[in-house]
Structures are given as C-alpha cells and as structure tokens.
Coordinates of C-alpha atoms in Angstrom, one line a residue:
R1 CA -0.1 0.0 0.0
D2 CA 3.0 2.3 0.5
I3 CA 4.4 1.7 -3.1
G4 CA 2.7 4.9 -4.4
C5 CA 4.4 6.9 -1.7
I6 CA 7.7 5.5 -2.4
V7 CA 7.5 5.9 -6.1
R8 CA 6.3 9.5 -5.8
S9 CA 9.1 10.3 -3.3
L10 CA 11.4 9.4 -6.1
G11 CA 9.9 12.2 -8.1
C12 CA 7.6 10.0 -10.3
F13 CA 4.0 10.6 -10.4
P14 CA 2.3 7.7 -12.2
S15 CA -1.5 7.4 -12.5
E16 CA -3.4 4.9 -10.5
A17 CA -3.5 2.6 -13.4
E18 CA 0.3 3.0 -14.2
L19 CA 0.9 2.2 -10.5
R20 CA -1.1 -1.0 -10.8
E21 CA 0.9 -2.0 -13.8
L22 CA 4.2 -1.2 -11.9
L23 CA 2.9 -3.3 -9.0
A24 CA 2.3 -6.2 -11.2
K25 CA 5.8 -6.2 -12.3
V26 CA 7.4 -6.2 -8.9
N27 CA 4.8 -8.5 -7.0
D28 CA 5.8 -12.1 -6.2
E29 CA 3.6 -14.9 -7.3
E30 CA 2.7 -15.4 -3.7
A31 CA 0.0 -13.1 -2.5
T32 CA 1.9 -11.2 0.2
R33 CA 1.8 -7.6 1.2
F34 CA 5.6 -7.2 0.8
I35 CA 7.8 -6.2 -2.3
H36 CA 11.2 -7.7 -2.3
M37 CA 14.0 -5.1 -2.9
E38 CA 15.6 -7.6 -5.4
K39 CA 12.4 -7.2 -7.7
F40 CA 11.7 -3.6 -7.0
L41 CA 15.2 -2.1 -7.7
P42 CA 15.7 -3.1 -11.3
V43 CA 12.1 -2.2 -12.2
M44 CA 12.4 1.2 -10.5
T45 CA 15.9 1.8 -11.9
K46 CA 14.5 1.3 -15.5
V47 CA 11.5 3.6 -14.6
L48 CA 13.9 6.4 -13.5
L49 CA 16.4 5.9 -16.3
D50 CA 13.6 5.8 -18.9
R51 CA 11.8 8.7 -17.4
S52 CA 8.6 6.8 -17.6
Y53 CA 6.4 9.0 -15.6
W54 CA 6.1 12.8 -16.0
P55 CA 6.9 14.9 -13.0
I56 CA 4.0 16.8 -11.5
R57 CA 3.1 20.0 -13.5
E58 CA 4.2 23.2 -12.1
D59 CA 0.7 24.8 -12.2
V60 CA -0.7 21.8 -10.2
L61 CA 2.0 22.2 -7.6
L62 CA 1.6 26.0 -7.4
H63 CA -2.2 25.5 -7.1
A64 CA -1.5 23.2 -4.0
F65 CA 0.6 25.8 -2.4
E66 CA -2.0 28.6 -3.1
A67 CA -4.6 26.4 -1.3
L68 CA -2.4 26.2 1.7
D69 CA -1.7 30.1 1.7
E70 CA -4.8 30.8 3.8
N71 CA -4.1 34.6 4.0
K72 CA -3.3 34.9 0.2
C73 CA -0.1 36.7 1.1
G74 CA 2.0 34.7 -1.6
Y75 CA 3.9 32.5 0.7
I76 CA 3.6 29.9 3.6
T77 CA 5.7 30.0 6.6
K78 CA 8.1 27.2 7.6
E79 CA 6.0 26.5 10.6
D80 CA 2.9 26.1 8.6
L81 CA 4.6 23.9 5.9
V82 CA 5.9 21.7 8.8
K83 CA 2.5 21.4 10.3
Y84 CA 0.8 20.6 7.0
L85 CA 3.5 17.9 6.2
T86 CA 3.4 16.3 9.6
E87 CA -0.1 16.8 10.9
E88 CA -2.6 17.3 8.0

C-alpha cells in the first residue's frame, strides 16, 4: 500500500493505472503484502532511467501551495509547511 508514496518520493507521479502496472511487475507470485527489494530495484531503476512518468506539473504544484496560503499573502511560513506535512 505504500508503493505509491515510495515511487512519488522518487519524483515519479504515475496514474493509479500505471501504479497498478508497476505493482504487477514487482509483485511475487505469492500473495504477500511485501515487495522484495531484489524485484523492486531493477524495475524502479528502469523507470527512473527511462523517465517513464512525468513529474507533477508546475501549475498543479503552485495551485496546491496557493490552497495552503490561507491569508493569500503569496507564501506559507516554515512552521505552517511543517504543520501541513506532519499533521494534516
């Protein structure tokens, strides 16, 4: 269930369908909840080298930050960012 977070933390933003395809490539035949590093590493290395997934668009990221800027002052404070990333 954490594979999407892991992939996104590497700067890749696949759709949910693309994420399911990626999971199918790295899943074992056994129905476990774990992905073995030996299977994940080569698949993810190829994804990164081939630039298989586009990064998130700048306008989408800007819109996300604008939504966090409650006072519409053009910035969010470090404290607010930490709060959003750890509590929200």
